[in-house]
């Protein structure tokens, strides 16, 4: 099946810094989503982005489907950005999402 | 428009008991997915259901686990004779799936199951 790898596994930032999270996948996909799991365990949809670029406030994402990777950019990070960021993809008609192992982000004040 | 609802949010069971987890999809969504997150791990797909049909159960353990999505009411994930290894967060997601498998999945808050 399709493999999803995220990097880095862990990231520590000072408040105000920028960061880039990467998601590599091993096959063509028809769905790619980025999620933020906050310290309370809730999964928050960030982007649905099988291809192209999207922006939402301080966050933006780019997926280059032909090269099988996606990037999540966080600018001017805040302590509330802390948590785990997951990339998930699907390549099947049933739509089941395959998750990466996540990037754990800690933003220090 | 209410989001995906799951209840209970926390569930404690002793070994050997049954656990029933409920999921109500977003209004207008007829496709439900269940995922499990073991401690310190990512989410793993369990089962995909449409109303009255199990479409893909390739991620479900072969024994003790079952799922349904009846014509009326929420989707139910049922775990019989729970063991400590079943302790995890169970997430439900729904999708309108109006265009094949390319729709966004929206996740509920999860049910955290603890087996004593």
Coordinates of N, CA and C in Angstrom, one line a residue:
Chain A
X1 N 0.8 -1.2 0.0 CA 0.0 0.0 0.0 C 0.9 1.3 0.0
X2 N 0.2 2.4 -0.1 CA 0.9 3.7 -0.2 C 1.5 4.0 1.2
X3 N 2.8 4.5 1.1 CA 3.5 4.9 2.3 C 3.5 6.4 2.4
X4 N 3.4 6.9 3.7 CA 3.4 8.4 3.9 C 4.5 8.6 5.0
X5 N 5.4 9.5 4.6 CA 6.5 9.8 5.5 C 6.5 11.3 5.8
X6 N 6.6 11.7 7.1 CA 6.6 13.1 7.4 C 7.9 13.4 8.1
X7 N 8.4 14.7 7.8 CA 9.6 15.1 8.5 C 9.5 16.6 8.8
X8 N 10.2 17.1 9.8 CA 10.9 16.3 10.8 C 9.9 15.6 11.7
X9 N 10.3 14.6 12.5 CA 9.4 14.0 13.5 C 9.1 15.0 14.7
X10 N 10.1 15.8 15.0 CA 9.9 16.7 16.1 C 10.5 18.1 15.7
X11 N 9.9 19.1 16.3 CA 10.4 20.5 15.9 C 10.1 21.4 17.1
X12 N 11.1 22.1 17.5 CA 10.9 23.1 18.6 C 11.2 24.5 18.1
X13 N 10.3 25.4 18.2 CA 10.5 26.8 17.7 C 10.3 27.8 18.8
X14 N 10.9 29.0 18.6 CA 10.6 30.1 19.4 C 9.4 30.8 18.8
X15 N 8.6 31.4 19.6 CA 7.4 32.1 19.1 C 7.9 33.1 18.1
X16 N 7.1 33.2 17.0 CA 7.5 34.2 16.0 C 8.3 33.6 14.8
X17 N 8.8 32.4 15.0 CA 9.6 31.8 14.0 C 8.7 31.2 12.9
X18 N 9.3 30.9 11.7 CA 8.6 30.2 10.6 C 9.1 28.8 10.5
X19 N 8.3 27.9 9.9 CA 8.7 26.5 9.8 C 8.1 25.9 8.6
X20 N 8.7 24.8 8.1 CA 8.2 24.1 7.0 C 8.1 22.6 7.4
X21 N 7.0 22.0 7.2 CA 6.8 20.6 7.5 C 6.6 19.9 6.1
X22 N 7.2 18.7 6.0 CA 7.1 18.0 4.7 C 6.4 16.7 4.9
X23 N 5.7 16.3 3.8 CA 5.0 15.0 3.7 C 5.4 14.4 2.3
X24 N 6.0 13.2 2.3 CA 6.3 12.5 1.1 C 5.4 11.3 1.0
X25 N 4.9 11.0 -0.2 CA 4.1 9.8 -0.4 C 4.6 9.0 -1.6
X26 N 4.3 7.7 -1.5 CA 5.0 6.8 -2.4 C 4.2 6.5 -3.7
X27 N 3.0 7.0 -3.9 CA 2.2 6.8 -5.1 C 1.3 7.9 -5.4
X28 N 0.7 7.9 -6.5 CA -0.2 9.0 -6.9 C -1.4 9.0 -5.9
X29 N -1.9 10.2 -5.6 CA -3.0 10.3 -4.7 C -4.2 11.1 -5.3
X30 N -5.4 10.8 -4.8 CA -6.5 11.7 -5.2 C -7.1 12.5 -4.0
X31 N -6.4 12.4 -2.9 CA -6.8 13.2 -1.8 C -5.6 13.4 -0.9
X32 N -5.4 14.6 -0.4 CA -4.4 14.8 0.6 C -4.9 15.9 1.6
X33 N -4.8 15.6 2.8 CA -5.3 16.5 3.9 C -4.2 16.7 4.9
X34 N -4.1 17.9 5.4 CA -3.3 18.3 6.6 C -4.2 18.5 7.8
X35 N -3.8 18.0 8.9 CA -4.5 18.1 10.2 C -3.6 18.6 11.3
X36 N -4.2 19.3 12.2 CA -3.5 19.7 13.5 C -4.2 19.0 14.6
X37 N -3.5 18.2 15.4 CA -4.0 17.6 16.6 C -3.5 18.4 17.8
X38 N -4.5 19.1 18.4 CA -4.1 20.0 19.5 C -3.8 19.1 20.8
X39 N -3.2 19.8 21.8 CA -2.8 19.1 23.0 C -4.0 18.4 23.7
X40 N -5.2 18.7 23.4 CA -6.4 18.1 23.9 C -6.9 16.9 23.1
X41 N -6.1 16.6 22.0 CA -6.4 15.4 21.2 C -7.4 15.7 20.0
X42 N -7.9 16.9 19.9 CA -8.8 17.1 18.8 C -8.1 17.3 17.5
X43 N -8.7 16.7 16.4 CA -8.2 16.8 15.1 C -8.8 17.9 14.3
X44 N -8.0 18.9 13.9 CA -8.6 20.0 13.2 C -8.1 20.0 11.7
X45 N -9.1 20.1 10.8 CA -8.8 20.2 9.4 C -8.1 21.5 9.1
X46 N -6.9 21.3 8.4 CA -6.2 22.5 8.0 C -6.4 22.8 6.5
X47 N -6.1 21.8 5.7 CA -6.2 21.9 4.3 C -6.6 20.6 3.6
X48 N -7.4 20.7 2.6 CA -7.7 19.6 1.6 C -6.9 20.1 0.4
X49 N -5.8 19.4 0.0 CA -4.9 19.9 -1.0 C -4.3 18.8 -1.8
X50 N -5.0 18.1 -2.7 CA -4.4 17.1 -3.5 C -3.4 17.6 -4.5
X51 N -3.5 18.9 -4.8 CA -2.5 19.6 -5.7 C -2.7 21.1 -5.5
X52 N -1.6 21.8 -5.9 CA -1.7 23.2 -5.9 C -1.3 23.8 -4.6
X53 N -1.6 25.1 -4.4 CA -1.3 25.9 -3.2 C -2.5 26.5 -2.6
X54 N -2.6 26.5 -1.3 CA -3.7 27.2 -0.6 C -3.1 27.9 0.6
X55 N -3.8 29.0 1.0 CA -3.4 29.8 2.2 C -4.6 30.0 3.0
X56 N -4.3 30.0 4.4 CA -5.3 30.3 5.3 C -4.6 31.0 6.5
X57 N -4.6 32.3 6.5 CA -4.0 33.1 7.6 C -2.5 32.9 7.6
X58 N -2.0 32.5 8.7 CA -0.5 32.2 8.8 C -0.1 30.9 8.2
X59 N -1.0 30.1 7.8 CA -0.7 28.8 7.3 C -0.9 28.7 5.8
X60 N 0.0 28.0 5.1 CA -0.2 27.7 3.7 C 0.3 26.3 3.4
X61 N -0.2 25.8 2.3 CA 0.3 24.4 2.0 C 0.4 24.4 0.4
X62 N 1.4 23.5 0.0 CA 1.6 23.3 -1.4 C 1.8 21.8 -1.6
X63 N 1.1 21.3 -2.6 CA 1.3 19.9 -3.0 C 1.7 19.8 -4.4
X64 N 2.9 19.1 -4.6 CA 3.4 18.9 -6.0 C 3.1 17.4 -6.3
X65 N 2.0 17.1 -6.8 CA 1.5 15.8 -7.0 C 2.5 14.9 -7.9
X66 N 3.0 15.6 -8.9 CA 3.9 14.8 -9.8 C 5.2 14.4 -9.1
X67 N 5.6 15.1 -8.1 CA 6.8 14.8 -7.4 C 6.5 14.1 -6.0
X68 N 5.2 13.9 -5.7 CA 4.8 13.2 -4.6 C 5.2 13.7 -3.2
X69 N 5.0 15.0 -3.1 CA 5.2 15.6 -1.8 C 4.3 16.8 -1.5
X70 N 4.1 17.1 -0.3 CA 3.4 18.3 0.1 C 4.1 19.0 1.3
X71 N 4.0 20.3 1.3 CA 4.7 21.1 2.3 C 3.6 21.9 3.1
X72 N 3.8 22.0 4.4 CA 2.9 22.9 5.2 C 3.8 24.0 5.8
X73 N 3.5 25.2 5.5 CA 4.2 26.4 6.0 C 3.5 27.0 7.2
X74 N 4.2 27.3 8.3 CA 3.7 28.0 9.4 C 4.5 29.2 9.6
X75 N 3.9 30.4 9.4 CA 4.6 31.6 9.6 C 4.3 32.3 11.0
X76 N 5.2 33.0 11.5 CA 5.0 33.7 12.8 C 4.3 32.9 13.8
X77 N 5.0 31.7 14.1 CA 4.4 30.7 15.0 C 4.0 31.3 16.3
X78 N 2.9 30.7 16.9 CA 2.4 31.1 18.2 C 2.3 29.8 19.0
X79 N 2.2 30.0 20.4 CA 2.2 28.9 21.3 C 1.0 28.0 21.0
X80 N -0.1 28.6 20.5 CA -1.3 27.8 20.2 C -1.1 26.9 19.0
X81 N 0.0 27.1 18.2 CA 0.3 26.2 17.1 C 0.9 24.8 17.6
X82 N 1.2 24.7 18.8 CA 1.8 23.5 19.3 C 0.9 22.3 19.2
X83 N 1.5 21.2 19.0 CA 0.6 19.9 18.8 C 1.3 19.1 17.8
X84 N 0.5 18.1 17.2 CA 1.0 17.2 16.2 C 0.3 17.5 14.9
X85 N 1.1 17.6 13.8 CA 0.6 17.9 12.5 C 0.7 16.6 11.7
X86 N -0.5 16.2 11.2 CA -0.5 15.0 10.4 C -0.9 15.3 8.9
X87 N -0.2 14.6 8.1 CA -0.6 14.5 6.6 C -1.2 13.2 6.4
X88 N -2.3 13.2 5.6 CA -3.0 11.9 5.3 C -3.4 11.9 3.8
X89 N -3.3 10.8 3.2 CA -3.6 10.7 1.7 C -4.5 9.5 1.5
X90 N -5.1 9.5 0.3 CA -5.8 8.3 -0.2 C -5.6 8.2 -1.7
X91 N -5.5 7.0 -2.1 CA -5.3 6.7 -3.5 C -6.4 5.7 -4.0
X92 N -7.3 5.3 -3.1 CA -8.3 4.3 -3.5 C -9.7 4.9 -3.7
X93 N -10.5 4.2 -4.3 CA -11.9 4.7 -4.6 C -12.7 4.8 -3.3
X94 N -12.3 4.1 -2.3 CA -13.1 4.1 -1.1 C -12.8 5.3 -0.2
X95 N -11.6 5.9 -0.5 CA -11.3 7.2 0.2 C -10.7 7.0 1.6
X96 N -10.3 5.8 2.0 CA -9.7 5.6 3.3 C -8.4 6.4 3.4
X97 N -8.2 7.1 4.4 CA -7.0 8.0 4.6 C -5.9 7.1 5.2
X98 N -4.7 7.3 4.6 CA -3.5 6.7 5.2 C -2.7 7.9 5.8
X99 N -2.4 7.8 7.1 CA -1.8 8.9 7.9 C -0.3 8.7 8.0
X100 N 0.4 9.8 7.9 CA 1.8 9.7 8.3 C 1.9 9.7 9.8
X101 N 3.2 9.6 10.3 CA 3.4 9.4 11.8 C 3.3 10.8 12.5
X102 N 3.3 11.9 11.7 CA 3.1 13.2 12.3 C 4.4 13.9 12.6
X103 N 4.3 15.2 12.7 CA 5.4 16.1 13.2 C 4.9 16.7 14.5
X104 N 5.7 16.5 15.6 CA 5.3 17.1 16.8 C 6.0 18.5 17.0
X105 N 5.2 19.5 17.0 CA 5.7 20.9 17.1 C 5.5 21.5 18.5
X106 N 6.5 22.0 19.0 CA 6.4 22.8 20.3 C 6.9 24.2 20.0
X107 N 6.0 25.1 20.3 CA 6.4 26.6 20.2 C 6.5 27.1 21.6
X108 N 7.7 27.7 21.8 CA 8.0 28.2 23.2 C 7.8 29.7 23.2
X109 N 7.3 30.2 24.3 CA 7.1 31.7 24.4 C 8.4 32.4 24.5
Chain B
X1 N -24.4 24.5 11.1 CA -24.3 23.1 10.7 C -23.4 22.4 11.7
X2 N -24.0 21.5 12.5 CA -23.2 20.8 13.6 C -22.2 20.0 12.9
X3 N -21.0 19.8 13.6 CA -20.0 18.9 13.1 C -20.3 17.5 13.4
X4 N -19.2 16.7 13.2 CA -19.4 15.2 13.5 C -19.4 15.1 15.0
X5 N -20.4 14.3 15.5 CA -20.6 14.1 16.9 C -20.2 12.7 17.3
X6 N -19.5 12.6 18.4 CA -19.2 11.3 18.9 C -19.5 11.3 20.4
X7 N -20.0 10.1 20.8 CA -20.2 9.9 22.2 C -20.1 8.5 22.6
X8 N -19.6 8.2 23.8 CA -19.2 9.2 24.8 C -17.8 9.7 24.4
X9 N -17.4 10.8 25.0 CA -16.1 11.3 24.8 C -15.0 10.5 25.5
X10 N -15.4 10.0 26.6 CA -14.5 9.1 27.4 C -15.3 7.9 27.9
X11 N -14.6 6.8 27.8 CA -15.3 5.5 28.2 C -14.3 4.6 28.9
X12 N -14.7 4.2 30.0 CA -13.8 3.3 30.8 C -14.5 1.9 30.9
X13 N -13.8 0.9 30.6 CA -14.4 -0.5 30.7 C -13.3 -1.4 31.4
X14 N -13.9 -2.4 32.0 CA -13.0 -3.4 32.6 C -12.8 -4.5 31.5
X15 N -11.7 -5.2 31.6 CA -11.4 -6.3 30.7 C -12.6 -7.3 30.6
X16 N -13.0 -7.6 29.4 CA -14.1 -8.6 29.2 C -15.4 -7.9 28.9
X17 N -15.5 -6.6 29.2 CA -16.8 -5.9 29.0 C -16.9 -5.5 27.5
X18 N -18.1 -5.0 27.2 CA -18.3 -4.5 25.8 C -18.2 -3.0 25.8
X19 N -17.7 -2.5 24.7 CA -17.7 -1.0 24.5 C -18.5 -0.7 23.2
X20 N -19.3 0.3 23.3 CA -20.1 0.8 22.2 C -19.8 2.3 22.0
X21 N -19.3 2.6 20.8 CA -18.9 4.0 20.5 C -19.9 4.5 19.4
X22 N -20.4 5.7 19.5 CA -21.4 6.2 18.6 C -20.8 7.4 17.8
X23 N -21.3 7.5 16.6 CA -20.9 8.6 15.7 C -22.1 9.1 14.9
X24 N -22.3 10.3 14.9 CA -23.4 11.0 14.1 C -22.6 11.8 13.1
X25 N -22.8 11.5 11.8 CA -22.0 12.3 10.8 C -22.6 13.7 10.6
X26 N -21.9 14.5 9.9 CA -22.4 15.9 9.6 C -23.7 15.8 8.8
X27 N -24.5 16.7 8.9 CA -25.8 16.7 8.2 C -25.5 16.7 6.7
X28 N -26.2 15.8 6.0 CA -26.0 15.6 4.6 C -24.9 14.7 4.2
X29 N -24.2 14.2 5.2 CA -23.1 13.2 4.9 C -23.6 11.8 5.1
X30 N -23.3 10.9 4.1 CA -23.8 9.6 4.2 C -22.7 8.6 4.2
X31 N -21.5 9.0 4.4 CA -20.3 8.2 4.4 C -19.6 8.4 5.7
X32 N -19.3 7.2 6.4 CA -18.6 7.3 7.7 C -17.4 6.4 7.7
X33 N -16.3 7.0 8.3 CA -15.1 6.2 8.4 C -14.7 6.2 9.9
X34 N -14.2 5.1 10.4 CA -13.7 4.9 11.7 C -12.1 4.7 11.7
X35 N -11.4 5.4 12.6 CA -10.0 5.3 12.7 C -9.6 5.1 14.1
X36 N -8.5 4.5 14.4 CA -8.0 4.3 15.7 C -6.7 4.9 15.9
X37 N -6.4 5.5 17.0 CA -5.1 6.1 17.3 C -4.6 5.5 18.6
X38 N -3.6 4.6 18.5 CA -3.0 4.1 19.7 C -2.1 5.1 20.3
X39 N -1.8 5.0 21.6 CA -1.0 6.0 22.3 C 0.3 6.3 21.5
X40 N 0.6 7.5 21.4 CA 1.9 8.0 20.7 C 2.0 7.5 19.3
X41 N 0.9 7.2 18.6 CA 1.0 6.8 17.2 C 0.0 7.6 16.3
X42 N 0.2 7.4 15.0 CA -0.7 8.1 14.1 C -2.1 7.3 14.0
X43 N -3.0 7.8 13.2 CA -4.3 7.2 13.1 C -4.2 6.1 12.0
X44 N -5.0 5.0 12.3 CA -5.0 3.9 11.4 C -6.5 3.7 11.0
X45 N -6.7 3.5 9.7 CA -8.1 3.2 9.2 C -8.6 1.9 9.7
X46 N -9.9 1.9 10.1 CA -10.5 0.7 10.5 C -11.6 0.2 9.5
X47 N -12.6 1.1 9.3 CA -13.7 0.6 8.5 C -14.4 1.8 7.8
X48 N -15.0 1.6 6.7 CA -15.7 2.6 5.9 C -17.1 2.1 5.7
X49 N -18.1 2.9 6.0 CA -19.5 2.5 5.9 C -20.3 3.5 5.2
X50 N -21.3 3.1 4.4 CA -22.4 3.9 4.0 C -23.7 3.4 4.6
X51 N -24.7 4.1 4.5 CA -26.0 3.7 5.2 C -26.3 2.2 4.8
X52 N -26.4 1.4 5.9 CA -26.7 0.0 5.8 C -25.7 -0.9 5.1
X53 N -24.5 -0.4 4.8 CA -23.5 -1.2 4.0 C -22.2 -0.9 4.6
X54 N -21.4 -2.0 4.7 CA -20.0 -1.9 5.0 C -19.3 -2.0 3.7
X55 N -18.5 -0.9 3.4 CA -17.9 -0.9 2.1 C -16.4 -1.4 2.1
X56 N -15.7 -1.1 3.2 CA -14.3 -1.5 3.3 C -14.0 -1.7 4.8
X57 N -13.8 -2.9 5.2 CA -13.4 -3.2 6.6 C -12.0 -3.8 6.7
X58 N -11.2 -3.4 5.7 CA -9.8 -4.0 5.7 C -9.0 -3.7 6.9
X59 N -9.3 -2.7 7.6 CA -8.5 -2.3 8.8 C -9.1 -2.8 10.1
X60 N -10.2 -3.5 10.1 CA -10.8 -4.0 11.3 C -10.1 -5.3 11.8
X61 N -9.8 -5.4 13.1 CA -9.4 -6.7 13.6 C -10.4 -7.7 13.3
X62 N -10.0 -9.0 13.1 CA -10.9 -10.0 12.6 C -11.9 -10.4 13.7
X63 N -11.5 -10.3 15.0 CA -12.3 -10.8 16.0 C -12.7 -9.6 17.0
X64 N -13.8 -9.7 17.6 CA -14.4 -8.8 18.6 C -14.8 -7.4 18.2
X65 N -14.4 -7.0 17.0 CA -14.8 -5.7 16.5 C -15.9 -5.8 15.4
X66 N -16.9 -4.9 15.5 CA -17.9 -4.8 14.5 C -18.4 -3.4 14.3
X67 N -18.9 -3.1 13.2 CA -19.4 -1.7 13.0 C -20.7 -1.8 12.1
X68 N -21.5 -0.8 12.4 CA -22.8 -0.7 11.6 C -23.1 0.8 11.4
X69 N -23.9 1.0 10.4 CA -24.4 2.4 10.1 C -25.9 2.1 9.6
X70 N -26.8 2.1 10.5 CA -28.2 1.8 10.1 C -28.8 2.9 9.3
X71 N -30.0 2.6 8.8 CA -30.7 3.5 8.0 C -31.1 4.8 8.8
X72 N -31.4 4.5 10.1 CA -31.8 5.6 11.0 C -30.8 5.5 12.2
X73 N -30.3 6.7 12.6 CA -29.5 6.7 13.8 C -28.0 6.7 13.5
X74 N -27.2 6.8 14.6 CA -25.7 6.9 14.4 C -25.1 5.6 13.9
X75 N -23.8 5.8 13.5 CA -23.0 4.7 13.3 C -22.5 4.2 14.6
X76 N -22.3 2.9 14.8 CA -21.9 2.2 16.0 C -20.6 1.4 15.7
X77 N -19.6 1.6 16.6 CA -18.4 0.7 16.6 C -18.5 0.0 17.9
X78 N -18.5 -1.3 17.8 CA -18.7 -2.2 18.9 C -17.5 -3.1 19.1
X79 N -17.0 -3.1 20.4 CA -15.9 -3.9 20.7 C -16.3 -4.9 21.8
X80 N -16.3 -6.1 21.5 CA -16.7 -7.1 22.5 C -15.5 -7.6 23.3
X81 N -15.7 -8.0 24.6 CA -14.7 -8.6 25.4 C -13.4 -7.8 25.3
X82 N -13.4 -6.5 25.7 CA -12.3 -5.6 25.5 C -11.1 -6.1 26.3
X83 N -9.9 -5.8 25.7 CA -8.6 -6.1 26.4 C -7.9 -4.8 26.5
X84 N -6.8 -4.8 27.3 CA -6.1 -3.6 27.6 C -5.5 -3.0 26.3
X85 N -5.2 -3.8 25.3 CA -4.6 -3.3 24.0 C -5.6 -2.6 23.2
X86 N -6.9 -2.6 23.6 CA -7.9 -1.8 22.9 C -8.0 -0.4 23.3
X87 N -7.3 -0.1 24.4 CA -7.2 1.3 24.9 C -6.6 2.2 23.8
X88 N -7.4 3.2 23.4 CA -7.0 4.1 22.3 C -8.0 5.2 22.2
X89 N -7.7 6.1 21.3 CA -8.7 7.1 20.9 C -9.3 6.6 19.5
X90 N -10.6 6.6 19.5 CA -11.3 6.2 18.3 C -12.0 7.4 17.7
X91 N -11.6 7.7 16.4 CA -12.1 8.8 15.7 C -13.1 8.4 14.6
X92 N -14.1 9.1 14.4 CA -15.1 9.0 13.3 C -14.9 10.2 12.4
X93 N -15.0 9.9 11.1 CA -15.0 11.0 10.1 C -16.2 10.8 9.2
X94 N -16.7 11.9 8.6 CA -17.7 11.7 7.6 C -17.4 12.6 6.4
X95 N -18.0 12.2 5.3 CA -17.7 12.8 4.0 C -19.0 12.7 3.2
X96 N -19.2 13.8 2.4 CA -20.4 13.7 1.5 C -20.1 12.8 0.3
X97 N -18.8 12.7 -0.1 CA -18.4 11.8 -1.2 C -19.2 12.0 -2.4
X98 N -19.4 13.2 -2.8 CA -20.2 13.4 -4.0 C -19.4 13.2 -5.2
X99 N -18.1 13.1 -5.1 CA -17.3 13.0 -6.3 C -16.3 11.9 -6.1
X100 N -16.8 10.7 -5.8 CA -15.9 9.6 -5.6 C -15.1 9.7 -4.3
X101 N -13.8 9.5 -4.3 CA -13.1 9.5 -3.0 C -12.3 10.8 -2.8
X102 N -12.8 11.8 -3.4 CA -11.9 13.0 -3.4 C -12.5 14.1 -2.5
X103 N -13.4 13.8 -1.6 CA -13.9 14.8 -0.7 C -13.2 14.9 0.6
X104 N -13.3 16.0 1.2 CA -12.7 16.2 2.5 C -13.4 15.3 3.5
X105 N -12.6 14.7 4.4 CA -13.2 14.0 5.5 C -13.1 14.9 6.8
X106 N -14.3 15.0 7.5 CA -14.4 15.8 8.7 C -14.4 14.9 9.9
X107 N -13.5 15.2 10.9 CA -13.4 14.3 12.0 C -14.2 14.8 13.2
X108 N -14.6 13.9 14.0 CA -15.3 14.2 15.3 C -14.2 14.3 16.3
X109 N -14.6 14.6 17.6 CA -13.7 14.8 18.7 C -13.0 13.6 19.2
X110 N -13.6 12.4 18.8 CA -13.0 11.2 19.3 C -13.6 10.6 20.6
X111 N -13.5 9.3 20.7 CA -13.8 8.7 22.0 C -12.6 8.1 22.6
X112 N -12.2 8.4 23.8 CA -11.0 7.8 24.4 C -11.5 6.7 25.3
X113 N -11.1 5.5 24.8 CA -11.4 4.3 25.5 C -10.3 3.8 26.4
X114 N -10.5 3.6 27.7 CA -9.6 3.1 28.6 C -10.1 1.8 29.1
X115 N -9.2 0.7 29.0 CA -9.6 -0.6 29.5 C -8.7 -0.9 30.8
X116 N -9.4 -1.1 31.9 CA -8.7 -1.4 33.1 C -8.4 -2.8 33.3

